[in-house]
Tab-separated table of C-alpha atoms in Angstrom:
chain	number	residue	atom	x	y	z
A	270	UNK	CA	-189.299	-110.473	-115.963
A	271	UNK	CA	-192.298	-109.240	-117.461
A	272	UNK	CA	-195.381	-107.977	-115.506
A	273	UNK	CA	-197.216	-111.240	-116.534
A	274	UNK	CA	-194.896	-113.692	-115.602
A	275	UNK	CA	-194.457	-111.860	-112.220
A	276	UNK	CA	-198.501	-112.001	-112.250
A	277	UNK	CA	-197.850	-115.762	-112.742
A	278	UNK	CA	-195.001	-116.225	-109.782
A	279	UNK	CA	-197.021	-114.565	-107.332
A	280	UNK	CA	-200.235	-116.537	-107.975
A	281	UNK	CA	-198.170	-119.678	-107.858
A	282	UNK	CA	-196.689	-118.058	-104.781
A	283	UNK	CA	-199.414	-117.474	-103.139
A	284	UNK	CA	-201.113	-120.890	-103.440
A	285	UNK	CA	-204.605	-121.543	-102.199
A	286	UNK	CA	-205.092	-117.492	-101.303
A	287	UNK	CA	-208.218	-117.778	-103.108
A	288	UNK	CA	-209.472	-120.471	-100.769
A	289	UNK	CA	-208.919	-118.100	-97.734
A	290	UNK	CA	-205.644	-118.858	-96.875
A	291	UNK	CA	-204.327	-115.334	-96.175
A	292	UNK	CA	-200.675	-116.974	-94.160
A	293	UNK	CA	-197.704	-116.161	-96.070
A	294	UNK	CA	-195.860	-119.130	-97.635
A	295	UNK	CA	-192.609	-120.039	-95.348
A	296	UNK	CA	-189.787	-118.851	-97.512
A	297	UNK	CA	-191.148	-114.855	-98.067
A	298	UNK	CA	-188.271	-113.480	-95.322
A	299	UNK	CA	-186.187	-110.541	-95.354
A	300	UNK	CA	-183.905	-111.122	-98.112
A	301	UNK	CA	-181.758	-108.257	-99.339
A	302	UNK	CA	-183.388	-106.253	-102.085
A	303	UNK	CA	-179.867	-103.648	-102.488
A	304	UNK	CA	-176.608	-105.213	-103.740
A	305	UNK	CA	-173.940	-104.547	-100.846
A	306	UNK	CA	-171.491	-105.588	-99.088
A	307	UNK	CA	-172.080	-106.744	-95.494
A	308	UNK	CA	-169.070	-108.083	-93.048
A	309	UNK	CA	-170.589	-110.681	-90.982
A	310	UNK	CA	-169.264	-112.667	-87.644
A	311	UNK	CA	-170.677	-115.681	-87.272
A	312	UNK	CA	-170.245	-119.393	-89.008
A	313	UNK	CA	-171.087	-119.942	-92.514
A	314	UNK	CA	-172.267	-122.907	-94.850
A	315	UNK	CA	-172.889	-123.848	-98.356
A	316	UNK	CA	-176.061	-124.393	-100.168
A	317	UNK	CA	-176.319	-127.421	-102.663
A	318	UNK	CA	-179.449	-128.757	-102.514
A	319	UNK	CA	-181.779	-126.562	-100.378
A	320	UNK	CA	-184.594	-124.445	-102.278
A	321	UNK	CA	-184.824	-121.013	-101.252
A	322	UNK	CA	-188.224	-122.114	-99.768
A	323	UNK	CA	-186.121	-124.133	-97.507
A	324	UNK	CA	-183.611	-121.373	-97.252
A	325	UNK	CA	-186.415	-119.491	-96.068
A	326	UNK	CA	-187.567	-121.856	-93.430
A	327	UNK	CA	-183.782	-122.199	-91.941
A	328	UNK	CA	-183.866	-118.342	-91.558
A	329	UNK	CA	-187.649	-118.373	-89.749
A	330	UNK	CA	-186.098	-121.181	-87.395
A	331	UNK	CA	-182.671	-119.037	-86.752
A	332	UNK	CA	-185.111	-116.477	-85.582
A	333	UNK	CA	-187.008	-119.051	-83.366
A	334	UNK	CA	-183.519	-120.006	-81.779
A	335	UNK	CA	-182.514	-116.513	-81.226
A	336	UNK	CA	-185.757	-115.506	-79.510
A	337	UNK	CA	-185.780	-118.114	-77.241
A	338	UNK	CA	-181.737	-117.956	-76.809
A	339	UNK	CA	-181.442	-114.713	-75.919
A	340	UNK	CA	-178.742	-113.806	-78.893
A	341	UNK	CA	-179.970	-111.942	-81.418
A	342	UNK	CA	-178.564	-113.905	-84.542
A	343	UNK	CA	-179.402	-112.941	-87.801
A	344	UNK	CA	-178.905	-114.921	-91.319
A	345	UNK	CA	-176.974	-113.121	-94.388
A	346	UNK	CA	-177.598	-115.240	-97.384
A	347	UNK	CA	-175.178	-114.463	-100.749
A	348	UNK	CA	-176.370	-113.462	-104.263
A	349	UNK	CA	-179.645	-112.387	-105.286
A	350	UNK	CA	-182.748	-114.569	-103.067
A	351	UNK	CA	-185.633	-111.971	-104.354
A	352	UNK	CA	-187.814	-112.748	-106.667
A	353	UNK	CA	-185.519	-111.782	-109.366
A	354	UNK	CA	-183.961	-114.924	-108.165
A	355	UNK	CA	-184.542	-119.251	-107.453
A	356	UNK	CA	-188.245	-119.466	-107.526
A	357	UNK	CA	-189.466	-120.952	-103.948
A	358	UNK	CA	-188.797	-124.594	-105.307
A	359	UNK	CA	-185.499	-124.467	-107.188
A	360	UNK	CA	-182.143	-125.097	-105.878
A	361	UNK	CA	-180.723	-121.799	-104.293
A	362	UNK	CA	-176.888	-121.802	-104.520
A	363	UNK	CA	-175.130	-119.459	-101.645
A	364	UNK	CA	-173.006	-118.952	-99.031
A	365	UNK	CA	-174.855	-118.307	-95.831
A	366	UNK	CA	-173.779	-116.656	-92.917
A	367	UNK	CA	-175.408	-116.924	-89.336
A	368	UNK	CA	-174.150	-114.312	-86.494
A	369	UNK	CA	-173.823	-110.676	-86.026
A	370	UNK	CA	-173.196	-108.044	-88.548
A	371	UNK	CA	-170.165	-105.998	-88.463
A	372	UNK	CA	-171.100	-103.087	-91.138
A	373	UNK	CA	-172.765	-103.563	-94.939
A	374	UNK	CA	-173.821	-100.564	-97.246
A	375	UNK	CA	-171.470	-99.675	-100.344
A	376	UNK	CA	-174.715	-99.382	-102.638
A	377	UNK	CA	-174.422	-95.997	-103.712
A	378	UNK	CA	-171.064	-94.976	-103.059
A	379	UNK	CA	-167.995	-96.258	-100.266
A	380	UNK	CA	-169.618	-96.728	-96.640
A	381	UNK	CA	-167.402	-96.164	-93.982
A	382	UNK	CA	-166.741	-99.526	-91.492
A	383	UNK	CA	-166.275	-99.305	-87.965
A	384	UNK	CA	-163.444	-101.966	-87.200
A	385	UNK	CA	-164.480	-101.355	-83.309
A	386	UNK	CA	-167.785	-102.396	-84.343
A	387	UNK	CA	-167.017	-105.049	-86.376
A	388	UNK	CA	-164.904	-106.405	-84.064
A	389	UNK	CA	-167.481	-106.280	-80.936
A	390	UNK	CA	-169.661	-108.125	-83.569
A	391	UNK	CA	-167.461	-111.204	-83.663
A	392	UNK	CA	-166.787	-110.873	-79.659
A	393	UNK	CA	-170.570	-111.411	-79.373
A	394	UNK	CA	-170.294	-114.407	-82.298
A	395	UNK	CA	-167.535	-115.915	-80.204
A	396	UNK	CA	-169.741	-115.325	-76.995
A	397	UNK	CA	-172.731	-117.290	-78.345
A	398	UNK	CA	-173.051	-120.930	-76.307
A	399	UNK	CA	-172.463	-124.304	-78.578
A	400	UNK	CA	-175.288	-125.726	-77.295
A	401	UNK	CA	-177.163	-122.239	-79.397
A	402	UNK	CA	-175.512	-122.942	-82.822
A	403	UNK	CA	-176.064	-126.740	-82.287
A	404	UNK	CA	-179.581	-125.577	-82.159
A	405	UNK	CA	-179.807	-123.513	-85.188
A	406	UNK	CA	-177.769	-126.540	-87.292
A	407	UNK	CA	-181.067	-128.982	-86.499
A	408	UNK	CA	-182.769	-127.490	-89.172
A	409	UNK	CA	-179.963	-128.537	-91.437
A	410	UNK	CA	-178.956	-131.862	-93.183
A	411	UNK	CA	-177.166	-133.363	-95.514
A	412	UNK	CA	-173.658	-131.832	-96.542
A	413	UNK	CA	-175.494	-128.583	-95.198
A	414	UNK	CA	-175.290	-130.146	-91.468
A	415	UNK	CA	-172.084	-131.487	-92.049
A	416	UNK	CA	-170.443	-127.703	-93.017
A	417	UNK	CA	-172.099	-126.591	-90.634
A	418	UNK	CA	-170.735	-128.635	-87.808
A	419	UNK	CA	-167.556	-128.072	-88.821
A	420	UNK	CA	-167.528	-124.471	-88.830
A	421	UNK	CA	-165.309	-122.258	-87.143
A	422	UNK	CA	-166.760	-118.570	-86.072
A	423	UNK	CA	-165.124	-116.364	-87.901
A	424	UNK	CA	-165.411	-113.011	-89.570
A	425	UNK	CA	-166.418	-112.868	-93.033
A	426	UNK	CA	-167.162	-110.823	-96.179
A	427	UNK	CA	-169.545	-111.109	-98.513
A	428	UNK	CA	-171.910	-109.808	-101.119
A	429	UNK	CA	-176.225	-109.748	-101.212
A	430	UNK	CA	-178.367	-108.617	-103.800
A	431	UNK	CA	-179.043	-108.733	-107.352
A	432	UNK	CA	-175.755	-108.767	-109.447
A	433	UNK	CA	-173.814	-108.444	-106.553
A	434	UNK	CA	-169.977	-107.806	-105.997
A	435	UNK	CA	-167.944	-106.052	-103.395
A	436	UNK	CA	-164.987	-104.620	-102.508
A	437	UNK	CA	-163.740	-104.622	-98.315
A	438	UNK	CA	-161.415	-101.597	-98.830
A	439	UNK	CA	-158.692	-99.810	-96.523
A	440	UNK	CA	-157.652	-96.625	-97.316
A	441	UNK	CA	-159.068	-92.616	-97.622
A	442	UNK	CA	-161.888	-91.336	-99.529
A	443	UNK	CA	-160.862	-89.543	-103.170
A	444	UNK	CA	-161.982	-89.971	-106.738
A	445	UNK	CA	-160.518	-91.296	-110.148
A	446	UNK	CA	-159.146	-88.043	-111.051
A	447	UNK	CA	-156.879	-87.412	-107.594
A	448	UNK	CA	-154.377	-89.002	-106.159
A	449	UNK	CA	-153.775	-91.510	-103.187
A	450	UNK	CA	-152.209	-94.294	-101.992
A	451	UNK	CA	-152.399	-97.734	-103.383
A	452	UNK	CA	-155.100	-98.560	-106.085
A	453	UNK	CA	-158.323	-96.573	-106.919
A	454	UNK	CA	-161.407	-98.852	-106.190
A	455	UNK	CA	-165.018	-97.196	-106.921
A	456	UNK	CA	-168.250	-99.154	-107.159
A	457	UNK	CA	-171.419	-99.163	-109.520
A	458	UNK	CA	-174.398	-98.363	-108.250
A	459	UNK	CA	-177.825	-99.979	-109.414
A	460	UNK	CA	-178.487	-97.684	-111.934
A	461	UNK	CA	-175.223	-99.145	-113.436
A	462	UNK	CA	-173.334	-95.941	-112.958
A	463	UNK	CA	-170.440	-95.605	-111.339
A	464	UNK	CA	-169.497	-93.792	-108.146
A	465	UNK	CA	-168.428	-90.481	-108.217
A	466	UNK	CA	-166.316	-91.270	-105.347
A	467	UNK	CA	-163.943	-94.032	-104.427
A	468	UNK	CA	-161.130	-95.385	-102.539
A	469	UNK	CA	-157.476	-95.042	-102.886
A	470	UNK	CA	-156.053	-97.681	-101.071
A	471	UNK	CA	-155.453	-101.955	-100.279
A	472	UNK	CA	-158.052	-103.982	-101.892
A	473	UNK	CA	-158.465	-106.142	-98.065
A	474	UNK	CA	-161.894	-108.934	-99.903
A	475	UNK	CA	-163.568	-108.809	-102.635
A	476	UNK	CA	-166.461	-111.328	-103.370
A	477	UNK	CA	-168.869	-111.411	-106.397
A	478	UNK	CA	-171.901	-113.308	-107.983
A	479	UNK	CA	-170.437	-115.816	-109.203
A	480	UNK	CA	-167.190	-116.716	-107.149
A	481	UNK	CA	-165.928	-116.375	-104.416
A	482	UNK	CA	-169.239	-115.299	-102.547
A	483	UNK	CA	-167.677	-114.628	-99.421
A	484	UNK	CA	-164.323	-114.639	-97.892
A	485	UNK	CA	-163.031	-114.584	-94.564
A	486	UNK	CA	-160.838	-111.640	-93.215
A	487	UNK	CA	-159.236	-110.652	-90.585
A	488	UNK	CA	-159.671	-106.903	-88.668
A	489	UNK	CA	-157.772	-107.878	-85.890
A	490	UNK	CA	-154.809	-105.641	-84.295
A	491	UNK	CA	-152.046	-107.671	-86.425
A	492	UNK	CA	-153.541	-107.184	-89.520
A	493	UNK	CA	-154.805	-103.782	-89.241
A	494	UNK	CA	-151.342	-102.509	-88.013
A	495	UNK	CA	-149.556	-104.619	-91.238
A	496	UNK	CA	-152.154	-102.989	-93.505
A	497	UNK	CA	-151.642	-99.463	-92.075
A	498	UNK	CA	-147.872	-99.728	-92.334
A	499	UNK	CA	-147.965	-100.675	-96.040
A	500	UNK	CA	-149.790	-98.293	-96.501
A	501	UNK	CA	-148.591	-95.133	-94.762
A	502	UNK	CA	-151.571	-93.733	-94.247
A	503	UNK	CA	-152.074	-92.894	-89.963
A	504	UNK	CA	-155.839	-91.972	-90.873
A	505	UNK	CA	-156.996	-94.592	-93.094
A	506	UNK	CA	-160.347	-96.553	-92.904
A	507	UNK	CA	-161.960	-99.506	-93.920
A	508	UNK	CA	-165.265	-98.980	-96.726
A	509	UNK	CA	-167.759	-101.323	-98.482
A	510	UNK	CA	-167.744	-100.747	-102.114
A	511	UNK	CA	-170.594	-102.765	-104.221
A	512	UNK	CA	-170.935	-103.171	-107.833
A	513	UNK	CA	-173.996	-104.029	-109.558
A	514	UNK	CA	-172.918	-106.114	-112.569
Protein backbone atom coordinates (compact mmCIF):
# COMPACT_ATOMS: atom_id res chain seq x y z
CA UNK A 1 0.00 0.00 0.00
CA UNK A 2 1.41 3.17 -0.84
CA UNK A 3 1.95 6.08 1.65
CA UNK A 4 -1.03 7.91 -0.04
CA UNK A 5 -3.51 5.43 0.00
CA UNK A 6 -2.60 4.71 3.69
CA UNK A 7 -2.95 8.73 3.99
CA UNK A 8 -6.41 8.02 2.46
CA UNK A 9 -7.47 4.87 4.92
CA UNK A 10 -6.62 6.68 7.90
CA UNK A 11 -8.53 9.89 7.05
CA UNK A 12 -11.48 7.73 6.14
CA UNK A 13 -10.64 5.99 9.39
CA UNK A 14 -10.65 8.55 11.37
CA UNK A 15 -13.96 10.17 10.32
CA UNK A 16 -15.11 13.50 11.66
CA UNK A 17 -11.46 14.01 13.63
CA UNK A 18 -11.44 17.29 12.11
CA UNK A 19 -14.72 18.22 13.75
CA UNK A 20 -13.19 17.44 17.24
CA UNK A 21 -13.97 14.07 17.57
CA UNK A 22 -10.68 12.79 19.06
CA UNK A 23 -12.58 8.91 20.23
CA UNK A 24 -11.14 6.17 18.35
CA UNK A 25 -13.49 4.41 15.89
CA UNK A 26 -14.78 0.92 17.55
CA UNK A 27 -12.92 -1.63 15.54
CA UNK A 28 -9.00 -0.11 16.18
CA UNK A 29 -8.23 -3.20 18.93
CA UNK A 30 -5.27 -5.19 19.49
CA UNK A 31 -4.99 -7.19 16.48
CA UNK A 32 -1.79 -9.12 15.87
CA UNK A 33 0.77 -7.16 13.91
CA UNK A 34 3.58 -10.54 13.90
CA UNK A 35 2.58 -13.70 11.99
CA UNK A 36 2.61 -16.63 14.70
CA UNK A 37 1.29 -19.27 15.89
CA UNK A 38 -0.80 -19.09 19.09
CA UNK A 39 -2.56 -22.37 20.81
CA UNK A 40 -5.69 -21.14 22.24
CA UNK A 41 -8.40 -22.86 24.80
CA UNK A 42 -11.48 -21.58 24.49
CA UNK A 43 -14.58 -21.94 21.80
CA UNK A 44 -14.24 -20.77 18.36
CA UNK A 45 -16.55 -19.45 15.44
CA UNK A 46 -16.58 -18.50 11.88
CA UNK A 47 -16.81 -15.18 10.28
CA UNK A 48 -19.09 -14.76 7.11
CA UNK A 49 -20.59 -11.70 7.18
CA UNK A 50 -19.16 -9.53 10.02
CA UNK A 51 -16.78 -6.48 9.01
CA UNK A 52 -13.75 -6.25 10.93
CA UNK A 53 -15.39 -3.06 12.36
CA UNK A 54 -17.81 -5.44 13.81
CA UNK A 55 -15.07 -7.88 14.56
CA UNK A 56 -13.72 -5.15 16.45
CA UNK A 57 -16.76 -4.34 18.46
CA UNK A 58 -17.27 -8.27 19.46
CA UNK A 59 -13.65 -8.11 20.85
CA UNK A 60 -14.36 -4.53 22.92
CA UNK A 61 -17.60 -6.40 24.30
CA UNK A 62 -15.51 -9.81 25.18
CA UNK A 63 -13.48 -7.42 27.20
CA UNK A 64 -16.65 -5.84 28.81
CA UNK A 65 -17.79 -9.50 29.77
CA UNK A 66 -14.51 -10.45 31.14
CA UNK A 67 -14.17 -7.37 33.34
CA UNK A 68 -17.27 -7.65 34.83
CA UNK A 69 -17.01 -11.71 34.92
CA UNK A 70 -14.10 -12.00 36.61
CA UNK A 71 -12.30 -14.35 33.75
CA UNK A 72 -9.92 -12.82 31.93
CA UNK A 73 -10.91 -13.96 28.29
CA UNK A 74 -9.18 -12.77 25.49
CA UNK A 75 -10.14 -12.97 21.54
CA UNK A 76 -7.50 -14.52 18.90
CA UNK A 77 -8.80 -13.66 15.52
CA UNK A 78 -7.04 -15.70 12.28
CA UNK A 79 -5.22 -14.13 9.28
CA UNK A 80 -4.10 -10.74 8.87
CA UNK A 81 -6.95 -7.94 10.71
CA UNK A 82 -4.27 -4.87 10.42
CA UNK A 83 -4.54 -2.49 8.19
CA UNK A 84 -2.77 -4.47 5.65
CA UNK A 85 -6.03 -6.23 5.83
CA UNK A 86 -10.42 -5.85 5.41
CA UNK A 87 -10.81 -2.17 5.62
CA UNK A 88 -13.24 -1.36 8.77
CA UNK A 89 -16.36 -2.00 6.44
CA UNK A 90 -15.57 -5.08 4.37
CA UNK A 91 -16.33 -8.57 5.16
CA UNK A 92 -13.49 -10.05 7.43
CA UNK A 93 -13.22 -13.84 6.87
CA UNK A 94 -11.61 -15.81 10.09
CA UNK A 95 -11.69 -18.17 12.54
CA UNK A 96 -12.01 -16.64 15.95
CA UNK A 97 -11.12 -17.95 19.09
CA UNK A 98 -12.40 -16.70 22.60
CA UNK A 99 -10.55 -18.17 25.91
CA UNK A 100 -7.15 -18.43 27.29
CA UNK A 101 -3.92 -18.72 25.51
CA UNK A 102 -1.81 -21.68 25.87
CA UNK A 103 1.65 -20.40 24.15
CA UNK A 104 2.09 -18.37 20.53
CA UNK A 105 5.52 -17.00 19.20
CA UNK A 106 7.32 -18.99 16.25
CA UNK A 107 8.02 -15.53 14.42
CA UNK A 108 11.58 -15.61 14.26
CA UNK A 109 12.58 -18.98 14.86
CA UNK A 110 10.78 -22.36 16.92
CA UNK A 111 9.29 -21.12 20.42
CA UNK A 112 9.26 -23.58 22.93
CA UNK A 113 5.41 -24.59 24.37
CA UNK A 114 4.73 -25.40 27.77
CA UNK A 115 2.12 -28.37 27.54
CA UNK A 116 1.64 -27.72 31.53
CA UNK A 117 0.72 -24.36 30.56
CA UNK A 118 -1.26 -25.00 27.84
CA UNK A 119 -3.06 -27.37 29.51
CA UNK A 120 -3.89 -25.12 32.77
CA UNK A 121 -5.11 -22.74 29.95
CA UNK A 122 -7.93 -25.01 28.85
CA UNK A 123 -8.62 -26.08 32.72
CA UNK A 124 -9.42 -22.36 33.19
CA UNK A 125 -11.53 -22.43 29.57
CA UNK A 126 -13.37 -25.43 30.93
CA UNK A 127 -13.77 -23.54 34.36
CA UNK A 128 -15.47 -20.49 32.82
CA UNK A 129 -19.53 -20.49 33.84
CA UNK A 130 -22.16 -20.94 30.71
CA UNK A 131 -24.02 -18.30 31.82
CA UNK A 132 -20.21 -16.12 30.89
CA UNK A 133 -19.90 -17.44 27.27
CA UNK A 134 -23.73 -17.06 26.83
CA UNK A 135 -22.84 -13.54 27.57
CA UNK A 136 -20.07 -12.94 25.23
CA UNK A 137 -22.33 -14.85 22.23
CA UNK A 138 -25.07 -11.72 22.64
CA UNK A 139 -23.03 -9.71 20.62
CA UNK A 140 -23.29 -12.30 17.92
CA UNK A 141 -25.99 -13.23 15.27
CA UNK A 142 -26.73 -14.82 12.47
CA UNK A 143 -24.79 -18.15 11.57
CA UNK A 144 -22.11 -16.37 13.89
CA UNK A 145 -24.58 -17.00 17.04
CA UNK A 146 -25.54 -20.16 15.84
CA UNK A 147 -21.55 -21.59 15.76
CA UNK A 148 -21.19 -20.15 18.50
CA UNK A 149 -23.83 -21.85 20.54
CA UNK A 150 -22.84 -24.89 19.44
CA UNK A 151 -19.37 -24.81 20.38
CA UNK A 152 -17.55 -27.13 22.39
CA UNK A 153 -14.36 -25.68 24.52
CA UNK A 154 -11.66 -27.06 23.20
CA UNK A 155 -8.01 -26.51 22.52
CA UNK A 156 -7.03 -25.15 19.32
CA UNK A 157 -4.28 -24.03 16.91
CA UNK A 158 -4.08 -21.43 14.81
CA UNK A 159 -2.27 -18.78 12.86
CA UNK A 160 -2.43 -14.47 13.18
CA UNK A 161 -0.78 -12.05 11.19
CA UNK A 162 0.00 -11.02 7.81
CA UNK A 163 0.69 -14.08 5.49
CA UNK A 164 0.36 -16.29 8.18
CA UNK A 165 1.04 -20.15 8.54
CA UNK A 166 2.16 -22.38 11.32
CA UNK A 167 3.47 -25.37 12.28
CA UNK A 168 2.45 -27.03 16.19
CA UNK A 169 5.62 -29.20 16.29
CA UNK A 170 6.89 -32.09 18.74
CA UNK A 171 10.23 -32.95 18.73
CA UNK A 172 14.09 -31.39 19.62
CA UNK A 173 15.67 -28.36 18.38
CA UNK A 174 18.40 -28.96 15.27
CA UNK A 175 18.86 -27.49 11.83
CA UNK A 176 18.55 -28.64 8.08
CA UNK A 177 22.00 -29.82 7.95
CA UNK A 178 21.83 -32.41 11.23
CA UNK A 179 20.06 -35.09 11.96
CA UNK A 180 16.91 -36.06 14.10
CA UNK A 181 14.00 -37.82 14.36
CA UNK A 182 11.03 -37.59 12.13
CA UNK A 183 10.79 -34.66 9.56
CA UNK A 184 12.75 -31.31 9.58
CA UNK A 185 10.19 -28.38 9.95
CA UNK A 186 11.78 -24.67 10.02
CA UNK A 187 9.77 -21.49 9.56
CA UNK A 188 10.21 -18.10 7.58
CA UNK A 189 10.48 -15.24 9.27
CA UNK A 190 9.04 -11.76 8.04
CA UNK A 191 11.87 -10.78 6.29
CA UNK A 192 11.04 -13.92 4.16
CA UNK A 193 14.10 -15.75 5.30
CA UNK A 194 14.16 -18.78 6.68
CA UNK A 195 15.13 -19.99 10.15
CA UNK A 196 18.40 -20.95 10.86
CA UNK A 197 17.01 -23.36 13.21
CA UNK A 198 14.24 -25.90 13.15
CA UNK A 199 12.60 -28.93 14.35
CA UNK A 200 13.22 -32.51 13.78
CA UNK A 201 10.28 -34.19 14.70
CA UNK A 202 5.99 -34.99 14.27
CA UNK A 203 4.31 -32.31 12.42
CA UNK A 204 1.21 -32.35 15.56
CA UNK A 205 -1.19 -28.83 13.36
CA UNK A 206 -0.45 -26.89 10.92
CA UNK A 207 -2.85 -24.01 9.81
CA UNK A 208 -2.27 -21.31 7.10
CA UNK A 209 -3.85 -18.19 5.34
CA UNK A 210 -5.87 -19.60 3.38
CA UNK A 211 -7.10 -23.06 4.82
CA UNK A 212 -7.41 -24.59 7.42
CA UNK A 213 -7.04 -21.45 9.80
CA UNK A 214 -7.13 -23.30 12.83
CA UNK A 215 -7.35 -26.79 14.00
CA UNK A 216 -8.10 -28.41 17.09
CA UNK A 217 -5.49 -30.64 18.97
CA UNK A 218 -5.13 -32.47 21.61
CA UNK A 219 -2.05 -32.12 24.48
CA UNK A 220 -3.60 -34.32 26.72
CA UNK A 221 -1.70 -37.36 28.58
CA UNK A 222 -2.95 -39.96 25.75
CA UNK A 223 -1.75 -38.14 23.04
CA UNK A 224 1.38 -36.81 24.32
CA UNK A 225 2.48 -40.34 25.53
CA UNK A 226 1.39 -41.85 21.71
CA UNK A 227 3.40 -38.99 20.20
CA UNK A 228 6.46 -39.54 22.46
CA UNK A 229 6.48 -43.27 21.81
CA UNK A 230 6.53 -42.83 18.00
CA UNK A 231 8.84 -40.90 18.36
CA UNK A 232 11.50 -42.18 20.76
CA UNK A 233 12.55 -39.22 21.89
CA UNK A 234 12.21 -39.13 26.27
CA UNK A 235 13.13 -35.27 25.98
CA UNK A 236 11.12 -33.97 23.26
CA UNK A 237 9.00 -30.72 23.22
CA UNK A 238 6.33 -29.10 21.61
CA UNK A 239 7.38 -25.51 19.35
CA UNK A 240 5.45 -22.92 17.27
CA UNK A 241 6.95 -22.55 13.93
CA UNK A 242 5.40 -19.56 11.63
CA UNK A 243 5.93 -18.87 8.09
CA UNK A 244 5.38 -15.68 6.48
CA UNK A 245 4.22 -16.51 2.94
Amino acid sequence: MSDEDTDDFEDEDRGDEEEGDDEPSPHEVSFDEDTEGVLVAGKRFSTGGMTRRQLGEFAKHVEAVAAKSGHALTVVASGDLTDTGPAPDDTAYAEVHVGFEGGRGGTYGPDTILRDVALHALERAKAVPDEVWAAVGEKLEGREREEWDEASVSMYFTCVGPLTAATLAFGMLGTKDGEGPGEYMRGVDMEQMPHEEGVWGLKVAYVQYESPESEEVDLGDAAHAERAGELGVPDARYFILARYD
